[in-house]
């Protein structure tokens, strides 16, 4: 069996490629990812304050401060963590996986980074104002967010911060999509692009088609706050929601498609097999993306302003492409030569836990059930099982898998297993009781509940789980520090990967490759090893 020859050592980058002003897609991606993780920790701190408030039965913060906490927690986790880190993964790995020397529109990608930095700082600067940060939740519904109900500059800073971040993400998506479509290496046809690259292509299509609706909605909201007469009465509030949810539901898929692709790559690599059902998986991803643009008003079942039967049908139809993806996952690992690395274990946890999020999504896609569960903690549990118990676990699987490629060093497997166990237990202690509380009628976004409800015990259990999650993140940060300080060299391909990023040095040189192997399928390095 032939093996992949390690490329020559990476050349020293030129001064223009170093620092925050670099147009190297890898440096832009690493900077964006690091900042996203900082926001993840900051948003987690806000969540711990809220959970402490609920476990202590009130008395920690006022309802007004609590409104700011849940608004900025949700806004941080969505606009500043999951979406940007999803696209940052595409910024780094799509050029590598398609064999490109550079990303298309490198200066636009850098501009997106600048907008992300400024926009995030603008959103959080609301805490420094006399009236505090935005308090109208992460969606900023009118009239709750108008000048009467949300006076002060905190809401203004939130509007402009979210708009800047969103424009930056549009720039990233355009650069990534252009790279995948126009800068592929010879032999890299569309149906030879890796699974992860296809997941990012679907993500970028959703971003480019859905995110402009958010910019329009926030522009109208700003005009309403200053001039009035734009979002008028009940119909104006409905119009805002129509625009917002046209962004707000596709963004959920932007926040998990990349991790579906990551997990697919990881399962194939650590099963020692080619990814099963590649063509069906690509079709399912594109169908999923298309369907996801047709379901936005299922968030509006209880308003009487949507065609409930239609949106229930399209929402339920999402189980078909999702089922194809799950079948491909299971068939890939079936009878494989499994290696139970931390990356593989996080990927398995993603598959299991995301299933809970998906199945509870089918429940709230039914209008009669949604009438009871809407605005309850059941919806909070569903959302967190998709985005945290699902996507965050997929993200950590990707970090343990690709950290050697970014740094040239391996993360510690022992600390990684401790990280996994703590996060797995903490996640399910935190979010599973929410389904029970929601079914019992516990409403969202309330700072304290009466003792007569009988909800206090489960709230305390959720808070204990939240602190376990925090402990798991501390273990992860320790793992990074130890692994970088006492490095264990990874080499170019520590996992026997299947895609082109493993055919270059770790970390890659400025222009990614010194040479490329022949590309005959979506797993070119697997083909190379199989060549006699």
Short mmCIF file of C-alpha atoms in Angstrom, two decimals:
data_model
loop_
_atom_site.label_atom_id
_atom_site.label_comp_id
_atom_site.label_asym_id
_atom_site.label_seq_id
_atom_site.Cartn_x
_atom_site.Cartn_y
_atom_site.Cartn_z
CA UNK A 1 0.00 0.00 0.00
CA UNK A 2 1.35 3.41 -0.89
CA UNK A 3 1.35 6.18 1.69
CA UNK A 4 1.05 9.91 1.51
CA UNK A 5 4.42 11.64 1.37
CA UNK A 6 4.72 14.48 3.87
CA UNK A 7 5.11 17.85 2.15
CA UNK A 8 8.11 20.05 2.73
CA UNK A 9 8.05 22.24 5.85
CA UNK A 10 5.94 25.35 5.60
CA UNK A 11 7.86 28.46 4.51
CA UNK A 12 8.11 31.41 6.87
CA UNK A 13 5.18 33.73 6.11
CA UNK A 14 5.88 37.17 4.73
CA UNK A 15 5.23 40.22 6.93
CA UNK A 16 2.05 40.95 4.93
CA UNK A 17 0.65 37.60 5.97
CA UNK A 18 1.11 38.20 9.69
CA UNK A 19 -1.19 39.94 12.14
CA UNK A 20 -4.79 41.10 12.21
CA UNK A 21 -4.46 42.79 8.81
CA UNK A 22 -3.54 39.54 7.08
CA UNK A 23 -5.54 38.43 4.05
CA UNK A 24 -4.54 34.80 4.64
CA UNK A 25 -7.86 32.99 5.01
CA UNK A 26 -6.38 30.77 7.71
CA UNK A 27 -5.39 33.69 9.92
CA UNK A 28 -8.75 35.38 9.42
CA UNK A 29 -10.50 32.14 10.35
CA UNK A 30 -8.38 31.51 13.44
CA UNK A 31 -8.89 35.09 14.67
CA UNK A 32 -12.65 34.86 14.10
CA UNK A 33 -12.80 31.47 15.84
CA UNK A 34 -10.81 32.68 18.84
CA UNK A 35 -13.05 35.73 19.22
CA UNK A 36 -16.15 33.54 18.84
CA UNK A 37 -14.92 31.31 21.68
CA UNK A 38 -14.38 34.41 23.85
CA UNK A 39 -17.99 35.37 23.18
CA UNK A 40 -19.05 31.78 23.96
CA UNK A 41 -17.49 32.12 27.40
CA UNK A 42 -19.01 35.59 27.91
CA UNK A 43 -22.46 34.34 26.88
CA UNK A 44 -22.00 31.36 29.18
CA UNK A 45 -21.30 33.69 32.12
CA UNK A 46 -24.60 35.45 31.43
CA UNK A 47 -26.34 32.06 31.38
CA UNK A 48 -24.81 31.13 34.75
CA UNK A 49 -26.12 34.36 36.28
CA UNK A 50 -29.61 33.56 34.95
CA UNK A 51 -29.45 29.99 36.21
CA UNK A 52 -28.28 31.21 39.63
CA UNK A 53 -31.22 33.61 39.69
CA UNK A 54 -33.67 30.77 39.01
CA UNK A 55 -32.05 28.35 41.45
CA UNK A 56 -32.05 31.02 44.16
CA UNK A 57 -35.75 31.64 43.52
CA UNK A 58 -35.11 35.26 42.55
CA UNK A 59 -33.30 37.96 44.44
CA UNK A 60 -30.02 37.91 42.48
CA UNK A 61 -31.01 40.43 39.79
CA UNK A 62 -34.11 42.46 38.98
CA UNK A 63 -36.51 41.59 36.17
CA UNK A 64 -35.09 44.46 34.11
CA UNK A 65 -31.52 43.19 34.42
CA UNK A 66 -32.75 39.65 33.77
CA UNK A 67 -34.28 40.91 30.51
CA UNK A 68 -30.88 42.26 29.49
CA UNK A 69 -29.19 39.00 30.44
CA UNK A 70 -31.38 36.71 28.36
CA UNK A 71 -31.33 39.17 25.44
CA UNK A 72 -27.55 39.43 25.37
CA UNK A 73 -27.07 35.72 26.11
CA UNK A 74 -29.16 34.71 23.09
CA UNK A 75 -27.72 37.46 20.89
CA UNK A 76 -24.16 36.54 21.83
CA UNK A 77 -24.56 32.82 21.30
CA UNK A 78 -26.27 33.20 17.92
CA UNK A 79 -24.81 36.32 16.29
CA UNK A 80 -21.36 36.21 17.88
CA UNK A 81 -20.61 32.54 18.54
CA UNK A 82 -22.30 29.76 16.60
CA UNK A 83 -22.87 31.54 13.27
CA UNK A 84 -19.40 33.14 13.01
CA UNK A 85 -17.53 30.03 14.16
CA UNK A 86 -19.51 27.95 11.64
CA UNK A 87 -18.48 30.26 8.81
CA UNK A 88 -14.93 30.56 10.18
CA UNK A 89 -14.57 26.78 9.82
CA UNK A 90 -15.50 27.22 6.17
CA UNK A 91 -13.05 30.09 5.78
CA UNK A 92 -10.21 27.91 7.01
CA UNK A 93 -10.95 24.50 5.52
CA UNK A 94 -12.89 24.97 2.27
CA UNK A 95 -9.85 26.34 0.35
CA UNK A 96 -7.75 23.50 1.76
CA UNK A 97 -10.32 20.82 0.98
CA UNK A 98 -10.82 21.93 -2.63
CA UNK A 99 -7.08 22.39 -3.22
CA UNK A 100 -7.12 26.19 -3.58
CA UNK A 101 -4.08 28.32 -2.83
CA UNK A 102 -6.17 31.17 -1.45
CA UNK A 103 -9.76 32.12 -0.72
CA UNK A 104 -11.68 34.14 -3.30
CA UNK A 105 -12.09 37.79 -2.30
CA UNK A 106 -9.51 37.71 0.47
CA UNK A 107 -9.88 41.44 1.21
CA UNK A 108 -13.65 41.06 1.50
CA UNK A 109 -13.09 38.23 3.98
CA UNK A 110 -10.83 40.55 5.99
CA UNK A 111 -13.50 43.27 5.83
CA UNK A 112 -15.98 40.74 7.21
CA UNK A 113 -13.59 40.14 10.10
CA UNK A 114 -13.38 43.87 10.85
CA UNK A 115 -17.18 44.15 10.84
CA UNK A 116 -17.42 41.17 13.18
CA UNK A 117 -15.00 42.77 15.65
CA UNK A 118 -16.66 46.20 15.57
CA UNK A 119 -20.21 44.81 15.55
CA UNK A 120 -19.67 42.54 18.53
CA UNK A 121 -18.07 45.33 20.55
CA UNK A 122 -20.97 47.61 19.62
CA UNK A 123 -23.57 45.10 20.83
CA UNK A 124 -21.83 44.55 24.17
CA UNK A 125 -21.13 48.25 24.73
CA UNK A 126 -24.82 48.59 25.60
CA UNK A 127 -23.92 47.36 29.09
CA UNK A 128 -21.90 50.59 29.54
CA UNK A 129 -24.86 52.90 28.88
CA UNK A 130 -27.03 54.38 31.60
CA UNK A 131 -30.07 52.37 30.54
CA UNK A 132 -28.19 49.11 30.11
CA UNK A 133 -27.99 46.71 27.19
CA UNK A 134 -30.80 45.67 24.85
CA UNK A 135 -33.65 43.89 26.64
CA UNK A 136 -36.05 42.87 23.84
CA UNK A 137 -34.68 39.33 23.35
CA UNK A 138 -32.40 38.20 20.53
CA UNK A 139 -35.09 38.72 17.91
CA UNK A 140 -35.96 42.32 18.96
CA UNK A 141 -39.68 42.08 18.21
CA UNK A 142 -41.58 45.30 17.60
CA UNK A 143 -43.27 46.89 19.60
CA UNK A 144 -41.19 45.56 22.53
CA UNK A 145 -38.12 47.03 20.84
CA UNK A 146 -39.59 50.40 19.85
CA UNK A 147 -38.59 53.72 21.40
CA UNK A 148 -41.47 53.59 23.89
CA UNK A 149 -40.83 50.14 25.35
CA UNK A 150 -37.04 50.06 24.86
CA UNK A 151 -35.80 53.64 25.29
CA UNK A 152 -32.13 54.49 25.48
CA UNK A 153 -29.06 53.76 23.43
CA UNK A 154 -28.61 50.11 24.42
CA UNK A 155 -31.21 49.00 21.88
CA UNK A 156 -29.69 51.28 19.22
CA UNK A 157 -26.25 49.76 19.79
CA UNK A 158 -27.76 46.29 19.53
CA UNK A 159 -29.42 47.11 16.19
CA UNK A 160 -26.27 48.52 14.61
CA UNK A 161 -24.06 45.80 16.12
CA UNK A 162 -26.23 43.00 14.76
CA UNK A 163 -26.37 44.67 11.34
CA UNK A 164 -22.59 45.01 11.12
CA UNK A 165 -22.00 41.43 12.21
CA UNK A 166 -24.57 40.18 9.70
CA UNK A 167 -23.02 42.11 6.80
CA UNK A 168 -19.65 40.63 7.76
CA UNK A 169 -21.13 37.14 7.69
CA UNK A 170 -22.60 37.79 4.24
CA UNK A 171 -19.13 38.75 3.00
CA UNK A 172 -17.65 35.55 4.44
CA UNK A 173 -20.35 33.41 2.86
CA UNK A 174 -19.80 34.99 -0.55
CA UNK A 175 -16.04 34.43 -0.39
CA UNK A 176 -16.40 30.80 0.70
CA UNK A 177 -19.03 29.97 -1.92
CA UNK A 178 -16.97 31.57 -4.70
CA UNK A 179 -13.95 29.54 -3.60
CA UNK A 180 -15.85 26.25 -3.64
CA UNK A 181 -17.39 26.95 -7.04
CA UNK A 182 -14.52 28.67 -8.86
CA UNK A 183 -11.17 27.75 -7.29
CA UNK A 184 -11.21 23.98 -7.14
CA UNK A 185 -8.01 22.13 -8.02
CA UNK A 186 -7.80 20.11 -11.28
CA UNK A 187 -9.83 16.95 -10.88
CA UNK A 188 -11.94 18.39 -8.02
CA UNK A 189 -15.38 18.30 -9.64
CA UNK A 190 -18.45 19.35 -7.71
CA UNK A 191 -19.24 15.74 -6.87
CA UNK A 192 -15.70 15.19 -5.63
CA UNK A 193 -15.88 17.96 -3.04
CA UNK A 194 -15.64 16.58 0.51
CA UNK A 195 -18.68 16.16 2.75
CA UNK A 196 -17.69 19.11 4.94
CA UNK A 197 -17.26 21.41 1.94
CA UNK A 198 -20.73 20.49 0.68
CA UNK A 199 -22.18 21.26 4.12
CA UNK A 200 -20.53 24.69 3.97
CA UNK A 201 -21.85 25.29 0.43
CA UNK A 202 -25.39 24.67 1.72
CA UNK A 203 -24.65 26.96 4.69
CA UNK A 204 -23.43 29.76 2.44
CA UNK A 205 -26.47 29.49 0.16
CA UNK A 206 -28.74 29.87 3.20
CA UNK A 207 -26.69 32.80 4.47
CA UNK A 208 -26.80 34.68 1.18
CA UNK A 209 -30.53 34.17 0.66
CA UNK A 210 -31.82 34.58 4.25
CA UNK A 211 -29.53 37.04 6.05
CA UNK A 212 -30.52 40.13 3.99
CA UNK A 213 -34.02 39.83 5.48
CA UNK A 214 -32.57 40.52 8.94
CA UNK A 215 -30.82 43.66 7.70
CA UNK A 216 -34.09 44.90 6.16
CA UNK A 217 -36.03 44.12 9.36
CA UNK A 218 -33.53 45.95 11.58
CA UNK A 219 -33.43 48.94 9.22
CA UNK A 220 -37.22 49.21 9.46
CA UNK A 221 -37.03 48.84 13.23
CA UNK A 222 -34.50 51.67 13.49
CA UNK A 223 -36.70 53.88 11.28
CA UNK A 224 -39.72 53.04 13.43
CA UNK A 225 -37.84 54.01 16.59
CA UNK A 226 -36.81 57.39 15.18
CA UNK A 227 -39.58 58.42 12.81
CA UNK A 228 -42.59 56.17 13.44
CA UNK A 229 -45.15 55.21 10.83
CA UNK A 230 -43.13 52.25 9.53
CA UNK A 231 -44.20 49.25 11.62
CA UNK A 232 -47.73 50.38 12.45
CA UNK A 233 -50.00 48.54 14.87
CA UNK A 234 -50.57 44.81 14.89
CA UNK A 235 -49.85 44.40 11.19
CA UNK A 236 -46.54 46.19 11.58
CA UNK A 237 -45.54 43.81 14.35
CA UNK A 238 -46.51 40.86 12.15
CA UNK A 239 -44.55 42.26 9.21
CA UNK A 240 -41.44 42.51 11.39
CA UNK A 241 -41.85 38.90 12.49
CA UNK A 242 -42.31 37.71 8.92
CA UNK A 243 -39.04 39.36 7.94
CA UNK A 244 -37.20 38.29 11.05
CA UNK A 245 -38.21 34.63 10.92
CA UNK A 246 -37.35 34.46 7.22
CA UNK A 247 -33.87 34.93 8.62
CA UNK A 248 -34.46 33.35 12.02
CA UNK A 249 -35.27 29.83 10.94
CA UNK A 250 -32.68 29.37 8.18
CA UNK A 251 -30.06 30.66 10.63
CA UNK A 252 -30.73 27.56 12.73
CA UNK A 253 -29.49 25.43 9.82
CA UNK A 254 -26.54 27.77 9.30
CA UNK A 255 -25.71 26.87 12.90
CA UNK A 256 -25.73 23.11 12.37
CA UNK A 257 -25.04 22.24 8.72
CA UNK A 258 -21.26 22.77 9.13
CA UNK A 259 -21.21 20.47 12.13
CA UNK A 260 -23.14 17.81 10.24
CA UNK A 261 -20.33 17.96 7.67
CA UNK A 262 -17.62 17.88 10.36
CA UNK A 263 -19.18 14.85 12.01
CA UNK A 264 -19.51 13.08 8.66
CA UNK A 265 -15.78 13.56 8.00
CA UNK A 266 -14.86 12.41 11.51
CA UNK A 267 -17.05 9.30 11.44
CA UNK A 268 -15.56 8.26 8.09
CA UNK A 269 -11.96 8.85 9.20
CA UNK A 270 -12.22 7.00 12.51
CA UNK A 271 -14.25 4.17 10.98
CA UNK A 272 -11.56 3.61 8.36
CA UNK A 273 -14.21 3.74 5.65
CA UNK A 274 -15.35 5.96 2.82
CA UNK A 275 -18.37 8.08 3.80
CA UNK A 276 -21.48 6.06 2.93
CA UNK A 277 -24.13 7.42 0.58
CA UNK A 278 -22.18 10.49 -0.54
CA UNK A 279 -24.49 11.44 -3.44
CA UNK A 280 -27.63 10.96 -1.34
CA UNK A 281 -26.06 13.06 1.41
CA UNK A 282 -25.37 15.94 -0.99
CA UNK A 283 -28.92 15.83 -2.34
CA UNK A 284 -30.29 15.70 1.21
CA UNK A 285 -28.23 18.74 2.24
CA UNK A 286 -29.47 20.79 -0.70
CA UNK A 287 -33.06 19.64 -0.15
CA UNK A 288 -32.72 20.48 3.53
CA UNK A 289 -31.47 23.96 2.63
CA UNK A 290 -34.31 24.52 0.18
CA UNK A 291 -37.00 23.29 2.57
CA UNK A 292 -35.60 25.37 5.42
CA UNK A 293 -36.49 28.51 3.46
CA UNK A 294 -40.17 27.51 3.49
CA UNK A 295 -40.80 26.97 7.21
CA UNK A 296 -40.27 30.38 8.82
CA UNK A 297 -43.86 31.04 9.89
CA UNK A 298 -44.09 27.93 12.05
CA UNK A 299 -42.80 30.34 14.73
CA UNK A 300 -46.08 32.22 14.26
CA UNK A 301 -48.64 29.41 14.64
CA UNK A 302 -50.33 31.06 17.63
CA UNK A 303 -50.68 34.50 15.98
CA UNK A 304 -53.40 33.65 13.50
CA UNK A 305 -51.37 35.33 10.75
CA UNK A 306 -49.87 32.26 9.03
CA UNK A 307 -51.21 29.37 6.98
CA UNK A 308 -50.62 26.80 9.70
CA UNK A 309 -51.28 23.68 7.64
CA UNK A 310 -48.74 24.68 4.99
CA UNK A 311 -46.00 25.59 7.43
CA UNK A 312 -46.67 22.50 9.50
CA UNK A 313 -46.29 20.35 6.37
CA UNK A 314 -43.02 21.96 5.28
CA UNK A 315 -41.63 21.79 8.83
CA UNK A 316 -42.47 18.11 9.20
CA UNK A 317 -41.06 17.36 5.73
CA UNK A 318 -37.60 18.25 7.05
CA UNK A 319 -37.44 14.82 8.70
CA UNK A 320 -36.91 13.25 5.25
CA UNK A 321 -33.49 14.80 4.41
CA UNK A 322 -32.56 14.58 8.09
CA UNK A 323 -33.33 10.86 8.02
CA UNK A 324 -31.09 10.40 4.97
CA UNK A 325 -28.21 12.09 6.80
CA UNK A 326 -28.69 9.93 9.88
CA UNK A 327 -28.81 6.76 7.79
CA UNK A 328 -25.55 7.79 6.10
CA UNK A 329 -23.93 8.35 9.51
CA UNK A 330 -24.99 4.94 10.81
CA UNK A 331 -24.03 3.12 7.63
CA UNK A 332 -20.60 4.78 7.65
CA UNK A 333 -19.68 3.42 11.10
CA UNK A 334 -21.40 0.06 10.61
CA UNK A 335 -18.73 -2.68 10.70
CA UNK A 336 -15.99 -0.08 10.45
CA UNK A 337 -12.59 -0.31 12.11
CA UNK A 338 -13.57 2.12 14.86
CA UNK A 339 -11.02 4.21 16.73
CA UNK A 340 -12.57 5.75 19.84
CA UNK A 341 -10.71 9.03 19.90
CA UNK A 342 -12.16 12.07 21.67
CA UNK A 343 -13.15 13.54 18.30
CA UNK A 344 -15.05 10.35 17.42
CA UNK A 345 -16.79 10.24 20.82
CA UNK A 346 -17.91 13.88 20.55
CA UNK A 347 -19.22 13.09 17.06
CA UNK A 348 -21.27 10.17 18.41
CA UNK A 349 -22.63 12.41 21.20
CA UNK A 350 -23.65 14.94 18.53
CA UNK A 351 -25.55 12.28 16.57
CA UNK A 352 -27.46 11.01 19.62
CA UNK A 353 -28.26 14.34 21.21
CA UNK A 354 -29.15 16.15 18.03
CA UNK A 355 -31.74 13.42 17.44
CA UNK A 356 -33.53 14.60 20.61
CA UNK A 357 -33.54 18.15 19.29
CA UNK A 358 -34.88 17.00 15.93
CA UNK A 359 -37.65 14.85 17.37
CA UNK A 360 -38.85 17.62 19.70
CA UNK A 361 -38.82 19.87 16.64
CA UNK A 362 -41.39 17.57 15.05
CA UNK A 363 -43.55 18.07 18.16
CA UNK A 364 -43.54 21.88 17.96
CA UNK A 365 -44.14 21.65 14.19
CA UNK A 366 -47.66 20.47 15.03
CA UNK A 367 -49.92 23.53 15.54
CA UNK A 368 -52.18 21.94 18.22
CA UNK A 369 -49.14 20.96 20.31
CA UNK A 370 -47.42 24.28 19.64
CA UNK A 371 -50.44 26.16 20.99
CA UNK A 372 -49.68 24.59 24.37
CA UNK A 373 -45.88 24.66 24.21
CA UNK A 374 -45.26 28.01 22.51
CA UNK A 375 -43.30 30.47 24.71
CA UNK A 376 -42.65 27.70 27.25
CA UNK A 377 -39.42 26.11 28.43
CA UNK A 378 -40.14 23.16 26.13
CA UNK A 379 -39.09 25.40 23.24
CA UNK A 380 -35.97 26.45 25.17
CA UNK A 381 -35.07 22.78 25.66
CA UNK A 382 -35.70 21.97 22.00
CA UNK A 383 -33.55 24.86 20.80
CA UNK A 384 -30.68 24.05 23.14
CA UNK A 385 -30.70 20.38 22.19
CA UNK A 386 -30.21 21.38 18.56
CA UNK A 387 -27.70 24.20 19.06
CA UNK A 388 -25.82 23.19 22.21
CA UNK A 389 -26.33 19.46 22.73
CA UNK A 390 -26.05 19.13 18.97
CA UNK A 391 -23.96 21.79 17.24
CA UNK A 392 -21.61 22.56 20.16
CA UNK A 393 -20.72 18.87 20.46
CA UNK A 394 -20.12 18.77 16.70
CA UNK A 395 -17.92 21.83 17.08
CA UNK A 396 -15.81 20.22 19.81
CA UNK A 397 -15.53 17.08 17.69
CA UNK A 398 -14.16 19.29 14.91
CA UNK A 399 -11.77 21.08 17.28
CA UNK A 400 -10.26 17.82 18.56
CA UNK A 401 -10.04 16.55 14.98
CA UNK A 402 -8.54 19.66 13.33
CA UNK A 403 -6.55 21.21 16.20
CA UNK A 404 -3.41 19.32 15.04
CA UNK A 405 -3.82 20.81 11.56
CA UNK A 406 -4.13 24.36 12.90
CA UNK A 407 -1.30 24.14 15.43
CA UNK A 408 0.85 21.11 14.64
CA UNK A 409 0.16 19.80 18.17
CA UNK A 410 -2.20 17.13 19.50
CA UNK A 411 -4.72 17.84 22.24
CA UNK A 412 -4.53 15.53 25.28
CA UNK A 413 -6.95 12.61 24.96
CA UNK A 414 -7.29 12.12 28.74
CA UNK A 415 -8.36 15.71 29.38
CA UNK A 416 -10.56 15.49 26.30
CA UNK A 417 -12.44 12.50 27.73
CA UNK A 418 -12.96 14.34 31.01
CA UNK A 419 -14.20 17.34 29.04
CA UNK A 420 -16.65 15.09 27.16
CA UNK A 421 -18.06 13.37 30.28
CA UNK A 422 -18.56 16.63 32.19
CA UNK A 423 -20.18 18.34 29.21
CA UNK A 424 -22.37 15.34 28.39
CA UNK A 425 -23.72 15.05 31.95
CA UNK A 426 -24.03 18.81 32.39
CA UNK A 427 -25.85 19.30 29.10
CA UNK A 428 -28.52 16.71 29.80
CA UNK A 429 -28.98 17.84 33.42
CA UNK A 430 -29.46 21.40 32.20
CA UNK A 431 -31.70 21.00 29.19
CA UNK A 432 -33.72 17.79 29.49
CA UNK A 433 -35.75 18.99 32.54
CA UNK A 434 -36.83 21.95 30.41
CA UNK A 435 -39.08 19.62 28.41
CA UNK A 436 -40.83 18.59 31.62
CA UNK A 437 -41.14 22.14 32.92
CA UNK A 438 -42.41 23.40 29.58
CA UNK A 439 -45.06 20.70 29.38
CA UNK A 440 -46.13 21.75 32.89
CA UNK A 441 -46.54 25.35 31.75
CA UNK A 442 -43.32 27.09 32.81
CA UNK A 443 -43.09 30.25 30.70
CA UNK A 444 -39.85 31.67 29.33
CA UNK A 445 -38.08 34.89 30.31
CA UNK A 446 -39.44 35.25 33.86
CA UNK A 447 -36.94 36.10 36.61
CA UNK A 448 -38.79 34.38 39.49
CA UNK A 449 -41.70 31.93 39.74
CA UNK A 450 -44.19 31.33 42.60
CA UNK A 451 -43.40 28.46 45.00
CA UNK A 452 -46.84 27.01 44.33
CA UNK A 453 -45.80 25.90 40.84
CA UNK A 454 -43.52 23.14 42.15
CA UNK A 455 -40.84 23.96 39.58
CA UNK A 456 -38.03 24.91 41.95
CA UNK A 457 -36.44 21.46 42.26
CA UNK A 458 -35.96 21.02 38.53
CA UNK A 459 -34.67 24.58 38.21
CA UNK A 460 -32.01 23.80 40.81
CA UNK A 461 -31.08 20.63 38.92
CA UNK A 462 -30.72 22.62 35.69
CA UNK A 463 -28.47 25.13 37.43
CA UNK A 464 -26.22 22.36 38.75
CA UNK A 465 -25.96 21.07 35.18
CA UNK A 466 -25.06 24.54 33.89
CA UNK A 467 -22.14 24.77 36.32
CA UNK A 468 -20.99 21.32 35.19
CA UNK A 469 -20.92 22.64 31.62
CA UNK A 470 -18.84 25.58 32.84
CA UNK A 471 -16.42 23.16 34.53
CA UNK A 472 -16.13 21.17 31.30
CA UNK A 473 -15.20 24.35 29.40
CA UNK A 474 -12.49 25.08 31.98
CA UNK A 475 -11.09 21.57 31.41
CA UNK A 476 -11.11 22.25 27.65
CA UNK A 477 -9.20 25.51 28.10
CA UNK A 478 -6.68 23.74 30.32
CA UNK A 479 -6.28 21.11 27.61
CA UNK A 480 -5.47 23.79 25.03
CA UNK A 481 -2.97 25.50 27.35
CA UNK A 482 -1.21 22.24 28.27
CA UNK A 483 -1.15 20.98 24.68
CA UNK A 484 0.37 24.20 23.35
CA UNK A 485 2.86 24.55 26.20
CA UNK A 486 4.08 20.92 26.17
CA UNK A 487 3.56 20.10 22.54
CA UNK A 488 3.19 16.62 21.13
CA UNK A 489 3.98 16.96 17.45
CA UNK A 490 1.12 15.86 15.24
CA UNK A 491 2.81 15.68 11.84
CA UNK A 492 0.89 16.43 8.66
CA UNK A 493 -1.66 13.60 9.01
CA UNK A 494 -2.02 12.13 12.53
CA UNK A 495 -5.45 10.55 11.89
CA UNK A 496 -4.96 9.11 8.39
CA UNK A 497 -7.46 11.61 7.07
CA UNK A 498 -9.20 11.31 3.74
CA UNK A 499 -9.33 14.88 2.43
CA UNK A 500 -6.79 17.32 1.04
CA UNK A 501 -6.13 19.38 4.18
CA UNK A 502 -4.17 16.35 5.46
CA UNK A 503 -1.91 16.44 2.38
CA UNK A 504 -0.09 19.57 3.55
CA UNK A 505 1.92 20.60 6.58
CA UNK A 506 0.48 21.29 10.02
CA UNK A 507 -0.08 24.22 10.08
CA UNK A 508 -0.31 24.77 6.32
CA UNK A 509 1.99 27.21 4.48
CA UNK A 510 0.78 30.63 3.35
CA UNK A 511 -0.55 29.33 0.04
CA UNK A 512 -1.66 25.98 1.45
CA UNK A 513 0.16 23.39 -0.68
CA UNK A 514 3.56 22.61 -2.08
CA UNK A 515 2.05 19.76 -4.14
CA UNK A 516 -1.26 17.99 -4.53
CA UNK A 517 -2.10 14.30 -5.00
CA UNK A 518 -4.30 13.16 -7.86
CA UNK A 519 -7.99 13.75 -7.15
CA UNK A 520 -10.24 10.91 -8.25
CA UNK A 521 -13.01 11.06 -5.62
CA UNK A 522 -14.23 12.97 -2.56
CA UNK A 523 -11.65 11.06 -0.46
CA UNK A 524 -8.40 11.54 -2.43
CA UNK A 525 -6.02 10.51 0.37
CA UNK A 526 -7.97 7.30 0.95
CA UNK A 527 -7.63 6.59 -2.77
CA UNK A 528 -3.90 7.26 -2.56
CA UNK A 529 -3.41 4.83 0.30
CA UNK A 530 -5.37 2.16 -1.57
CA UNK A 531 -3.17 2.46 -4.66
CA UNK A 532 -0.82 -0.56 -4.89
#
